[in-house]
Every structure is written in C-alpha cells, then in structure tokens.
Amino acid sequence: SECFESLEEFIKYLWLPLCEDCQGTSERAIVSGLRFGIHAPSFPIISEMAFSVIAALYDRRVRETDYKPECSPGSVTTRKDPAHLIRQIGDLMFTNARLLEDLVSKWDVFVHEMSMAEAYNPDMEKSKEYRKWLKAATTEFQACPKQGPISEISSD
C-alpha cells in the first residue's frame, strides 16, 4: 500500500494506478500490475469518477482541516522512516514474546499429557502415530520470511 499526503495525490494515483514509492522495477511492476488488475474489470472510468467525487466530498465536508494521514504498517511509503521501523520492530518483538509465553505455558500441559499417555500405553513410543508426530515435531522448518519490509531495507 501507499500513503498519500493530499487529496490531489490520492486522486492522481487513483486514475493512474502506478506505485510511486516502490523500489526497483520488479516491485513497481508487481504492485502496478495488481492495481491495474483491480481497476480493469471494475468499470474503470465510472469507478474512478465515483471514488474521486466521494474522496473530494469527504475531504471537504468531513475531514478536519489539520488532519495528517497515517500510513498502514505495511506501507511502502514508510519503509525508510526510522521511527516507523523502530515501532514495527517493537511490535514484532512484543508479538513474539506473547507467542513464547504461550508456548511455555502450554509446555507443562503437553509434558503431563504425554506422561499420562505413556502411563496408559507403555508401548506408545513404538506406535506409528507417535513416530509420525515425533518426525513432524523434530523436522526443521523455515519460520522467518525471506522478504518483507524490514529485510528489504537498504542502508543508503
């Protein structure tokens, strides 16, 4: 997504679905292609006219004069803003801390349930289901994305 500083800029890119803040040819082509793909089957001229009129009316009659647009966390517009980056990293760290707390709290329950299962079935470890579960639980997997707003930042 992109953020627009003014109504005029929003309407400009509504009619011309290009990605101004995208980095590189491939990202610009992908985002612009997706935007064009959304615009093409949706009665292009009628839709843009309706959205332009609605945006203008909203901007003039509803929006406060000192309104400052706020970008979404995934916006390509804010990817070079250090304050936004720090906030995004903090949010990710908080989310991961919550996930770790959840994992730790469920570990005791898991150990108890496995010990109960073994008490009722001493040959549990020989079962096909247990071996299948153990293989799935010990297989390494990639949990981190190879691309994303943080990993694509350049140091220019």
Short mmCIF file of N, CA, C and O in Angstrom, two decimals, residues 140-146:
data_model
loop_
_atom_site.label_atom_id
_atom_site.label_comp_id
_atom_site.label_asym_id
_atom_site.label_seq_id
_atom_site.Cartn_x
_atom_site.Cartn_y
_atom_site.Cartn_z
N GLU A 140 13.12 -29.60 10.95
CA GLU A 140 13.39 -28.17 10.89
C GLU A 140 12.52 -27.54 9.81
O GLU A 140 12.25 -28.16 8.78
N PHE A 141 12.10 -26.33 10.05
CA PHE A 141 11.32 -25.60 9.06
C PHE A 141 11.70 -24.13 9.12
O PHE A 141 12.19 -23.65 10.13
N GLN A 142 11.49 -23.46 8.01
CA GLN A 142 11.82 -22.05 7.91
C GLN A 142 10.67 -21.23 8.47
O GLN A 142 9.56 -21.26 7.93
N ALA A 143 10.91 -20.50 9.55
CA ALA A 143 9.85 -19.71 10.17
C ALA A 143 9.96 -18.23 9.85
O ALA A 143 9.02 -17.49 10.06
N CYS A 144 11.10 -17.80 9.36
CA CYS A 144 11.28 -16.37 9.08
C CYS A 144 11.10 -16.11 7.59
O CYS A 144 11.58 -16.87 6.76
N PRO A 145 10.41 -15.03 7.25
CA PRO A 145 10.24 -14.73 5.83
C PRO A 145 11.55 -14.30 5.20
O PRO A 145 12.40 -13.70 5.86
N LYS A 146 11.73 -14.65 3.95
CA LYS A 146 12.94 -14.26 3.24
C LYS A 146 12.81 -12.84 2.72
O LYS A 146 13.79 -12.21 2.39
#
